[in-house]
mmCIF file of C-alpha atoms in Angstrom:
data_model
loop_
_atom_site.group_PDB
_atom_site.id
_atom_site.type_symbol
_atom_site.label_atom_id
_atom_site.label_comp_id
_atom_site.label_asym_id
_atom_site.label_seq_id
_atom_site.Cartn_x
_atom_site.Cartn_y
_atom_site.Cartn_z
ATOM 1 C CA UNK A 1 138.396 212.814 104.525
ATOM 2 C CA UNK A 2 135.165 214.488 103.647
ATOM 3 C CA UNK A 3 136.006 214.850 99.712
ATOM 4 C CA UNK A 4 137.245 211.256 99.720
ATOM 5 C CA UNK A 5 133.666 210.114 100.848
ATOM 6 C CA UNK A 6 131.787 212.336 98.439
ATOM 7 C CA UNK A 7 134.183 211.260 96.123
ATOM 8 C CA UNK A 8 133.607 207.583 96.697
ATOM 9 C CA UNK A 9 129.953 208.092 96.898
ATOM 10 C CA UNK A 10 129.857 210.062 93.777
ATOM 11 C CA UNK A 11 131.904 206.958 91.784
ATOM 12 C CA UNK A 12 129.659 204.090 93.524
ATOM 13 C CA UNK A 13 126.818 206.003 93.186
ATOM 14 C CA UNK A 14 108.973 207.116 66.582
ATOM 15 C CA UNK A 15 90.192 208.003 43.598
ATOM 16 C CA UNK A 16 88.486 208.766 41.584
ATOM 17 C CA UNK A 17 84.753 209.929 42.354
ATOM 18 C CA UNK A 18 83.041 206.524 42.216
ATOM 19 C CA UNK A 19 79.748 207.113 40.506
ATOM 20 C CA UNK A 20 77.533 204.380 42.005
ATOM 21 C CA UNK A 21 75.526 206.003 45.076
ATOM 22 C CA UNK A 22 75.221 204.647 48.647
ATOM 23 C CA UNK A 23 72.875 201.378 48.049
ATOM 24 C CA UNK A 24 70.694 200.796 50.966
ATOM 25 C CA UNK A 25 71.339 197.041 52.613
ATOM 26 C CA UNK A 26 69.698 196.071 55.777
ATOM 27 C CA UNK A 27 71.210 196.798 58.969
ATOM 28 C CA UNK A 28 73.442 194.212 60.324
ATOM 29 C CA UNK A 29 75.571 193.525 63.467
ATOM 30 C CA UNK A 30 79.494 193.759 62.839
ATOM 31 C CA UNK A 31 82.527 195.132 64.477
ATOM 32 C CA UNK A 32 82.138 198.902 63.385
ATOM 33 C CA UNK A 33 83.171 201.518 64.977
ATOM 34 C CA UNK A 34 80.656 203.545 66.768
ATOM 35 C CA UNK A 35 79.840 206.695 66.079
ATOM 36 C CA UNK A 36 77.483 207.245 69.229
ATOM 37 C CA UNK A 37 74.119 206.723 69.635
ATOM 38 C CA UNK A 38 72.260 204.540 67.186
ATOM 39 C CA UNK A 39 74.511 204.217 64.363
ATOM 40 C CA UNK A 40 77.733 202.465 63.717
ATOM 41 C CA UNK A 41 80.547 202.850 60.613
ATOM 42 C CA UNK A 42 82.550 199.928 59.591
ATOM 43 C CA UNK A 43 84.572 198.281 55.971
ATOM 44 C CA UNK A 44 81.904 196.695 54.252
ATOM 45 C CA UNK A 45 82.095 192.914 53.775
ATOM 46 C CA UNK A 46 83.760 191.090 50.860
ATOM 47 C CA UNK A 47 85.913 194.656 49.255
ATOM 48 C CA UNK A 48 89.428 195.857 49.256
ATOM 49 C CA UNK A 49 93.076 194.365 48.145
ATOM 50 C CA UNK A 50 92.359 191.465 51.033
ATOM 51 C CA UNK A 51 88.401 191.105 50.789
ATOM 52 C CA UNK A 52 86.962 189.102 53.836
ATOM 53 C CA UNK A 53 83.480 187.809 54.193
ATOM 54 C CA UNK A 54 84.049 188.088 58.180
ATOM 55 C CA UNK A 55 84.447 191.149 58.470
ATOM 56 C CA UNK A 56 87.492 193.747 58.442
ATOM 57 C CA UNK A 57 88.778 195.774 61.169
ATOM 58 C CA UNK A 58 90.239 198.427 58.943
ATOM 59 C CA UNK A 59 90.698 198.573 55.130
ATOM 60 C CA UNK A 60 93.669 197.880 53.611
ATOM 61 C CA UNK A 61 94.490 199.396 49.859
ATOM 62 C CA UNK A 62 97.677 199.062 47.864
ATOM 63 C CA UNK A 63 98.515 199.808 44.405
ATOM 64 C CA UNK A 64 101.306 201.582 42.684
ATOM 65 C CA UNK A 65 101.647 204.949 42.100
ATOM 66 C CA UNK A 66 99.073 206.786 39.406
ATOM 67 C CA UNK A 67 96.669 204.272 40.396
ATOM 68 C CA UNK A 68 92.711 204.559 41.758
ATOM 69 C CA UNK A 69 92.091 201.679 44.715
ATOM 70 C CA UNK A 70 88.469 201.307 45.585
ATOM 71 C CA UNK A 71 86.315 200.035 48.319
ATOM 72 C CA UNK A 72 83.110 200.411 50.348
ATOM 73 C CA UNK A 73 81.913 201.608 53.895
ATOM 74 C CA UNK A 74 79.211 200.247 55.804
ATOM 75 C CA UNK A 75 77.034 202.939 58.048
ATOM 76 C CA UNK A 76 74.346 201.053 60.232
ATOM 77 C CA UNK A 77 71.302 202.694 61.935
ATOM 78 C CA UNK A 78 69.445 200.447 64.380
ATOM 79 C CA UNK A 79 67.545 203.081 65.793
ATOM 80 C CA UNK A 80 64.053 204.362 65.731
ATOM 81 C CA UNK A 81 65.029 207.890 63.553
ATOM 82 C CA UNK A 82 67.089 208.641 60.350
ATOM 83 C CA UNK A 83 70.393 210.042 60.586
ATOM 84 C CA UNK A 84 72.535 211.893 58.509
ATOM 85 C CA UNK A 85 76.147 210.893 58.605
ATOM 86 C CA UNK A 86 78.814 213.246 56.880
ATOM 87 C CA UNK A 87 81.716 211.332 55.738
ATOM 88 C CA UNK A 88 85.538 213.038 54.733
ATOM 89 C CA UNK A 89 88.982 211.235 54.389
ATOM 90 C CA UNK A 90 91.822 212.466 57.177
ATOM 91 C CA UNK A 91 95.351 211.944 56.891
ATOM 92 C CA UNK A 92 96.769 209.920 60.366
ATOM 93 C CA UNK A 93 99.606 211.189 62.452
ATOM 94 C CA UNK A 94 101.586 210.708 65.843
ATOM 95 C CA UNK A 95 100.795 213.038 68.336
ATOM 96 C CA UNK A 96 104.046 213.758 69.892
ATOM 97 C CA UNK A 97 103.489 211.638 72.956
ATOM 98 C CA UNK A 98 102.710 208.446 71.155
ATOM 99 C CA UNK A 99 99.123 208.900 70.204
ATOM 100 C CA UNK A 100 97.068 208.403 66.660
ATOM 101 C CA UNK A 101 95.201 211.508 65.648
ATOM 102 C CA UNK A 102 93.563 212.753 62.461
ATOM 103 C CA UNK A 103 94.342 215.479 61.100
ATOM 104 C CA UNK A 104 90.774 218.079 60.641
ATOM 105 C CA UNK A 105 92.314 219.064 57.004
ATOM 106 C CA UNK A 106 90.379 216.575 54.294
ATOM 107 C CA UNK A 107 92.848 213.598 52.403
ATOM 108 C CA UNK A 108 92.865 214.916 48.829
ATOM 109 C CA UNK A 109 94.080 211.159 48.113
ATOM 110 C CA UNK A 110 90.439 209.919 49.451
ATOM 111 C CA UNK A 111 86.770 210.671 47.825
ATOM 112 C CA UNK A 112 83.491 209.405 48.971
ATOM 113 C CA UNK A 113 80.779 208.590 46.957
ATOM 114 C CA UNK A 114 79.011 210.781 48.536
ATOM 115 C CA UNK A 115 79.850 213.244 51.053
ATOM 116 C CA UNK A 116 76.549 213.632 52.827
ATOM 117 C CA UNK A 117 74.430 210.015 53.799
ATOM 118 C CA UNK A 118 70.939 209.757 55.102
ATOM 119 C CA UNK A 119 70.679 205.960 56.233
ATOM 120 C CA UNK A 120 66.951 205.479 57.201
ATOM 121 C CA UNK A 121 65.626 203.743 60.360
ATOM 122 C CA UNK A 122 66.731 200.034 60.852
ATOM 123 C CA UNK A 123 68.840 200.463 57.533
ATOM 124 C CA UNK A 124 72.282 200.289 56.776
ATOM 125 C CA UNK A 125 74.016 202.222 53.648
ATOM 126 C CA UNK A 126 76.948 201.132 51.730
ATOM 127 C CA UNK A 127 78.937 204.346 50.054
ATOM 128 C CA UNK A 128 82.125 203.700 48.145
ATOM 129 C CA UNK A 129 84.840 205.874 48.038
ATOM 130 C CA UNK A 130 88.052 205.955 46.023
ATOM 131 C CA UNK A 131 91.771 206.914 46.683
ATOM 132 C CA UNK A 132 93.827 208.153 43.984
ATOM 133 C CA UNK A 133 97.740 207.503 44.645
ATOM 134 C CA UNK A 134 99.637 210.245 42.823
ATOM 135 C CA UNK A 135 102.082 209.581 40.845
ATOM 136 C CA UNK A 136 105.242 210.675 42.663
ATOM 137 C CA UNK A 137 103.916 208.967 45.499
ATOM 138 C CA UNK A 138 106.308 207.609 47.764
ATOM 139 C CA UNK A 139 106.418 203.809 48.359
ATOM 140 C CA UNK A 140 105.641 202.329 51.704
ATOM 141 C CA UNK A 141 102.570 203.123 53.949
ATOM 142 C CA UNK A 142 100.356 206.187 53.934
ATOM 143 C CA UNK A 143 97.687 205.830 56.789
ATOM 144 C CA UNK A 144 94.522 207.724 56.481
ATOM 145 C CA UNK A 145 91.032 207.029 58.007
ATOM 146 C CA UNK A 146 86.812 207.265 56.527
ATOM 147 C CA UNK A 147 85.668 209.602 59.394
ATOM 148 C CA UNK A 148 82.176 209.729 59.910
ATOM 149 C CA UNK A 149 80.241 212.044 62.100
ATOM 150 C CA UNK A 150 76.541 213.068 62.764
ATOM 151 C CA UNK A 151 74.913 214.698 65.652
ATOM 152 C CA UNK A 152 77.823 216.011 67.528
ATOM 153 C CA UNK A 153 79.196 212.422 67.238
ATOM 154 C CA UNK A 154 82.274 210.796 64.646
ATOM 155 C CA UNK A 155 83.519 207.556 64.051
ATOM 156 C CA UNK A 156 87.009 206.840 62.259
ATOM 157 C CA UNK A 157 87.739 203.877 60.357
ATOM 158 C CA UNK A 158 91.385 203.444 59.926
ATOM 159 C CA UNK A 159 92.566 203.515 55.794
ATOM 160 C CA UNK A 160 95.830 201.385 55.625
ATOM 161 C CA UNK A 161 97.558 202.399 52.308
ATOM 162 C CA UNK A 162 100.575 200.947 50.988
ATOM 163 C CA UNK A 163 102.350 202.331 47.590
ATOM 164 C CA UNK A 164 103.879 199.728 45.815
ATOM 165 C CA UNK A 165 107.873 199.827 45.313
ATOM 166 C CA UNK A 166 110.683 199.360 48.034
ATOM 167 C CA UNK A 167 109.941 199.551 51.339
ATOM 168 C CA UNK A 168 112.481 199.965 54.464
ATOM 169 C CA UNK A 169 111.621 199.335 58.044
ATOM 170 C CA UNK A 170 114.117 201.560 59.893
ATOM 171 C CA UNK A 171 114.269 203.404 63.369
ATOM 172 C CA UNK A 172 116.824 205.232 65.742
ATOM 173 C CA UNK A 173 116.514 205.833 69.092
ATOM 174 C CA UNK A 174 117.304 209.562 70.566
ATOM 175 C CA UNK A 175 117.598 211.915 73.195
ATOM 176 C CA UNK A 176 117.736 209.504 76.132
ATOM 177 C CA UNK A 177 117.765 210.653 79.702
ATOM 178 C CA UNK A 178 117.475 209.752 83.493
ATOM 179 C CA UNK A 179 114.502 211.649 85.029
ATOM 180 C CA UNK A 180 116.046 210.511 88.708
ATOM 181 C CA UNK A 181 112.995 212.602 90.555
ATOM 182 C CA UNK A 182 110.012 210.717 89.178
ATOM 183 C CA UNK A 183 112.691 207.980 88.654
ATOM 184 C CA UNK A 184 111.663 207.801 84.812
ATOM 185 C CA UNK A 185 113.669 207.209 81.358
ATOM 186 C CA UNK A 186 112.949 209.917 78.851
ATOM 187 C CA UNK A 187 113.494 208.768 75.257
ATOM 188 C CA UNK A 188 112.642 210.217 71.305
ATOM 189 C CA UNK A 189 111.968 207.142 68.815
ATOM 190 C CA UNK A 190 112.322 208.285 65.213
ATOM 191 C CA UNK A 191 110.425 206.004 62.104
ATOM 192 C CA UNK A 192 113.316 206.304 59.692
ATOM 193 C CA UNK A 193 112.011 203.980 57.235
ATOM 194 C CA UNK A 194 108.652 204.029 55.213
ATOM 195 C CA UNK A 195 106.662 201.506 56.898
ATOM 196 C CA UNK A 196 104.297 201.667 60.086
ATOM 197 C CA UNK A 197 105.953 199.909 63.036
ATOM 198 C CA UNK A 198 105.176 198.529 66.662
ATOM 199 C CA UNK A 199 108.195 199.290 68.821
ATOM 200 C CA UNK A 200 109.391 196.415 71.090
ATOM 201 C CA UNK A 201 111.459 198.332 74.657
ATOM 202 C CA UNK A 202 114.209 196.487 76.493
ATOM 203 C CA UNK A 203 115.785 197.908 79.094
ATOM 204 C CA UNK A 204 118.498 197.194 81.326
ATOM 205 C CA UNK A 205 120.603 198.617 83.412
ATOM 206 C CA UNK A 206 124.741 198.883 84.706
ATOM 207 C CA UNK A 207 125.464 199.952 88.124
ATOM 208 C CA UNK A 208 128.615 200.460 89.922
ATOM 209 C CA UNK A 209 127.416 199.128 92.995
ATOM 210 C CA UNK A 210 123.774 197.885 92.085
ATOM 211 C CA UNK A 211 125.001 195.884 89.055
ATOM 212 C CA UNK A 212 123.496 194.991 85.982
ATOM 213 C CA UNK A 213 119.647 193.947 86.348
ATOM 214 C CA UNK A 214 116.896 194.024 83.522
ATOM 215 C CA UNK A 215 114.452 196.790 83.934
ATOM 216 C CA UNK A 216 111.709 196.432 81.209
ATOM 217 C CA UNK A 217 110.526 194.394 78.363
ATOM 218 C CA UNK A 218 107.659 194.841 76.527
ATOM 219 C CA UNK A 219 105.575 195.753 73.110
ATOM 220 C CA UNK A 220 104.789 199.527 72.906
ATOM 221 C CA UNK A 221 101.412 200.736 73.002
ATOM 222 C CA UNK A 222 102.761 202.979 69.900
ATOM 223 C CA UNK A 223 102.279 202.832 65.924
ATOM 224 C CA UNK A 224 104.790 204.328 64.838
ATOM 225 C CA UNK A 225 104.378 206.140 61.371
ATOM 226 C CA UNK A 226 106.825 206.468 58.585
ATOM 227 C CA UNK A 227 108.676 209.368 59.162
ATOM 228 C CA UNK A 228 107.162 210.225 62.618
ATOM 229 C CA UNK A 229 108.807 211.087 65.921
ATOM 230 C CA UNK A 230 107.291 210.381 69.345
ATOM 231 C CA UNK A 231 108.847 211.290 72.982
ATOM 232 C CA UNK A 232 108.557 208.479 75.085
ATOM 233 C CA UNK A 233 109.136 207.506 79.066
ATOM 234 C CA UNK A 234 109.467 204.240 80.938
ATOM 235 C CA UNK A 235 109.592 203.604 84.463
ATOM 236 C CA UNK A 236 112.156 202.660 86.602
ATOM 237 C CA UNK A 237 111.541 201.170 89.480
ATOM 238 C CA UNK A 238 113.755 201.000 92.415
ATOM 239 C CA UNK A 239 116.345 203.293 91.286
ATOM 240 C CA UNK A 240 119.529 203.039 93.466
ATOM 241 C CA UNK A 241 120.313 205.113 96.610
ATOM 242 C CA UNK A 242 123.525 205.411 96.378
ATOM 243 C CA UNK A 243 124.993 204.692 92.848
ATOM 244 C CA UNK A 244 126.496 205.226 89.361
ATOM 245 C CA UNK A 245 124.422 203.820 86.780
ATOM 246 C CA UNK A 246 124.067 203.996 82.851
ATOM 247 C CA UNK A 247 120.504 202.925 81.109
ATOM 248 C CA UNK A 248 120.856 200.917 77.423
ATOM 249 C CA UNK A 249 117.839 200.825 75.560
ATOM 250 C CA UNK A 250 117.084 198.569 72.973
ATOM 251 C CA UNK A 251 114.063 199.372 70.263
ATOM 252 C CA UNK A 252 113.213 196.570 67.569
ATOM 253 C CA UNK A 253 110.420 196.355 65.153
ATOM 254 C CA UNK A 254 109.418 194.208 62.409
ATOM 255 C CA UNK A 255 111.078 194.241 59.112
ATOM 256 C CA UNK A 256 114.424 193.879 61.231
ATOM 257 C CA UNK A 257 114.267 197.795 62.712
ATOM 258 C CA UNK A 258 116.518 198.174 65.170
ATOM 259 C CA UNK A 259 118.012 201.025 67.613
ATOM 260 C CA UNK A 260 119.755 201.749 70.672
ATOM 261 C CA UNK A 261 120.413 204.245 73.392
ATOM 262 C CA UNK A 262 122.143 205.187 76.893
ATOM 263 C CA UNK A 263 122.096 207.590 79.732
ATOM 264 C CA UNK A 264 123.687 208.306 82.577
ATOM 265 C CA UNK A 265 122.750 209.356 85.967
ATOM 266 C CA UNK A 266 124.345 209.481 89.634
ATOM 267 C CA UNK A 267 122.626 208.856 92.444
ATOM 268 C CA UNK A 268 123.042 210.728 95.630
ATOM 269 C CA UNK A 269 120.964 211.267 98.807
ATOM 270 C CA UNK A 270 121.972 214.639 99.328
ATOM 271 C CA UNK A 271 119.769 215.164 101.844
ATOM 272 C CA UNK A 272 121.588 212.370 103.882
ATOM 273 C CA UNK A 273 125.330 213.844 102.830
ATOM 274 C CA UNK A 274 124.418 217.534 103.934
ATOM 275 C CA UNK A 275 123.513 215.753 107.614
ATOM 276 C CA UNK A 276 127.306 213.463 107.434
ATOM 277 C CA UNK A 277 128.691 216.890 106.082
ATOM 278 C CA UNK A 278 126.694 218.678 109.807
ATOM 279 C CA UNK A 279 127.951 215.723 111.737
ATOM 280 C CA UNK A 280 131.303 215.818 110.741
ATOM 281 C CA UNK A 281 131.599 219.466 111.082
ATOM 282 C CA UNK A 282 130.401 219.431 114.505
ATOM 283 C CA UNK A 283 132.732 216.718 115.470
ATOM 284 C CA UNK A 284 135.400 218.643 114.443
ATOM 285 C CA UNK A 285 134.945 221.804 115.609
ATOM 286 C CA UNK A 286 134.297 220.141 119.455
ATOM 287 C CA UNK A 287 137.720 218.809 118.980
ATOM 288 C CA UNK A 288 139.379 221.670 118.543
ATOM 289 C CA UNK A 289 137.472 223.303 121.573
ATOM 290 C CA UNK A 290 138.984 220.369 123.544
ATOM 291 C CA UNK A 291 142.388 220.849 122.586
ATOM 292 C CA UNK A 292 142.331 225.235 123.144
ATOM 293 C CA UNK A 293 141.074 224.387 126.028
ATOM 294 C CA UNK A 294 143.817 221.845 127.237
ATOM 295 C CA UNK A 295 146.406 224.276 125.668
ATOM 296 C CA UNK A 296 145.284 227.026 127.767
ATOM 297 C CA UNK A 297 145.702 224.878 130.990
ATOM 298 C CA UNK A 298 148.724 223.806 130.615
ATOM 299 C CA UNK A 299 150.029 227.396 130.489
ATOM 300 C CA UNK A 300 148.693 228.378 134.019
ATOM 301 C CA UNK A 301 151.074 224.894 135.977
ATOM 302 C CA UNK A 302 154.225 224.041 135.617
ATOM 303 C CA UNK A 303 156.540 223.179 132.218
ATOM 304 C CA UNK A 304 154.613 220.182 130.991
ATOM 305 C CA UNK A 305 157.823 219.275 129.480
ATOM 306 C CA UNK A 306 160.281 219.047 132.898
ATOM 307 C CA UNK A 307 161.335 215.929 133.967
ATOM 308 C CA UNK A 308 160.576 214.342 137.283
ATOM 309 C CA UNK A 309 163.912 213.957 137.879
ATOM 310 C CA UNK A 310 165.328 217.245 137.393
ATOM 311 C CA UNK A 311 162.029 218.829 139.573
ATOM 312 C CA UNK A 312 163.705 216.714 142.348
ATOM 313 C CA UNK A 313 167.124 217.678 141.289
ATOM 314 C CA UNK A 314 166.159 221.180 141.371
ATOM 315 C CA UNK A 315 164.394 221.078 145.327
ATOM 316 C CA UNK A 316 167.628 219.294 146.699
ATOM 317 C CA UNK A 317 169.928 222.115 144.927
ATOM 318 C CA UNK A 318 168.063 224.599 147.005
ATOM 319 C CA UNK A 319 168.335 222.497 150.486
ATOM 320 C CA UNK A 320 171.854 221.914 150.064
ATOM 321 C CA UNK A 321 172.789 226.008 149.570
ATOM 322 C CA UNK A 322 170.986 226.998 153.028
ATOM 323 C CA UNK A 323 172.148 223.942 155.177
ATOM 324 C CA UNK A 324 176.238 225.452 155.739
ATOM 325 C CA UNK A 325 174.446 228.585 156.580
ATOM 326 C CA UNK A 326 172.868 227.389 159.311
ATOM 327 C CA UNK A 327 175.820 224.837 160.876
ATOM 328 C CA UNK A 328 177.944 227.906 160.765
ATOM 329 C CA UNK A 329 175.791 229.969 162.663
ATOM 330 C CA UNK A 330 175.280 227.220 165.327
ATOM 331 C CA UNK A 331 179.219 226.555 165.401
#
């Protein structure tokens, strides 16, 4: 009886060196990217493949392979002292848990003007720099950052660099599991293709008693890079007490990316079945203490399996054998 329970609970339960110098401009306010305090890195105004009088967040280069791309960075010094601002090109990369990081190695493919800036008081500078795209370059996107830095402080300004040629937009989803402790989903998402890409998460999932229900849906906090791999977890809340359930994930990007996943995972109180599993066990050893006991009373009285007839039959049998005796000793 106890199996069949556990049973049934078990079942239900991812360049050139430009040769012009930094030109001295006044110092205006834009969207740059601060460096700490009193001066501020940002793309200049009106440069790049997609020039914009506005104002760019990031620059954004493409060419073909064996080609030089240029464009210019705007440093900004509001403040009362001159500052000298180093400048290098990083390659980008995923951190393994998601994140954007630079790597401390310089980008060969990038090449300020200058490496070393001193932008005067009130001033800003303008420095160009150049990236060179080798020639067996690989088509699709290359991130990269300007960073900056000066007095303990640095500033990156993202470098979004596409090589001409075919590009693919590709992603799988691996490694999924069913952290049932912290009640979390543990998943890998692989960038399989050659373009950057911002994961969109569904999750739902399939219960033997819970169901099907929809667990998550929403746009990763995650840029994935070509060719990167990030470990992932989402929440789930609510898990079931007492269940069988799978997970299916569902990852989409642009460019038609797609991939999917599932897990498993049973859920069982043990704590609860090792107090049934007490309960139980106590019940039945108290009724097998009732029944030795029983047993051993029935021993001590007479056969529990005589008749009430023949206990009467047997008292007259004894009556009848001594009553002659004594009318023959009265006659």
């Amino acid at each position: 009886m106890l199996t069949r329970t556990i049973r049934s609970a078990v079942l239900t339960a991812a360049v050139l060196l430009c040769s012009a110098g930094p030109a001295l401009v006044p110092a205006s306010a834009a969207g740059p990217a601060s460096g700490g305090p009193g001066w501020t890195a940002a793309p200049a105004t009106g440069g790049g493949t997609r020039p914009s009088a506005d104002g760019r967040p990031y620059f954004y280069l493409e060419g073909a392979p064996g080609t030089v791309l240029e464009d210019t960075l705007a440093l900004t010094n509001p403040g009362k002292k001159p500052v000298t601002v180093r400048l290098r090109g990083a390659e980008a990369y995923n951190t393994a848990s998601g994140g954007s990081a630079l790597r401390a190695a310089d980008d060969t493919w990038i090449t300020p003007a200058a490496r070393t800036v001193k932008v005067p008081a009130h001033t800003g500078a303008r420095v160009p720099f150049s990236v060179t795209v080798p020639a067996t370059a690989e088509p699709g996107d290359h991130p990269a950052a300007i960073v900056a830095s000066s007095g303990g402080h640095q500033a990156g300004v993202r470098v979004q660099l596409r090589v001409s040629g075919p590009t693919l937009s590709a992603l799988t989803v691996e490694d999924v599991r069913v952290d049932k402790g912290p009640g979390l989903i543990r998943y890998t998402l692989v960038n399989r293709g050659n373009t950057t890409l911002t994961p969109h998460l569904d999750v739902r999932a399939d219960g033997l008693v819970s169901g099907a229900r929809h667990i998550a849906g929403r746009t990763l906090p995650v840029e994935l890079l070509p060719g990167r791999r990030v470990q992932l977890t989402e929440k789930w809340p609510h898990t079931p007490a007492l269940d069988s359930a799978s997970v299916h994930l569902v990852v989409t990007a642009g460019g038609g990316a797609r991939g999917t996943g599932s897990a498993s995972a049973v859920f069982v109180p043990w704590w609860r079945l090792a107090g049934l599993v007490a309960l139980v066990s106590a019940g039945t050893a108290g009724w097998f203490a009732v029944r030795r006991r029983r047993a051993r009373g029935t021993g001590a009285g007479p056969d529990p399996y005589m008749s009430d007839s023949d206990t009467e039959h047997s008292g007259d049998t004894s009556h009848t054998d001594s009553e002659p005796a004594t009318a023959g000793a009265a006659t």
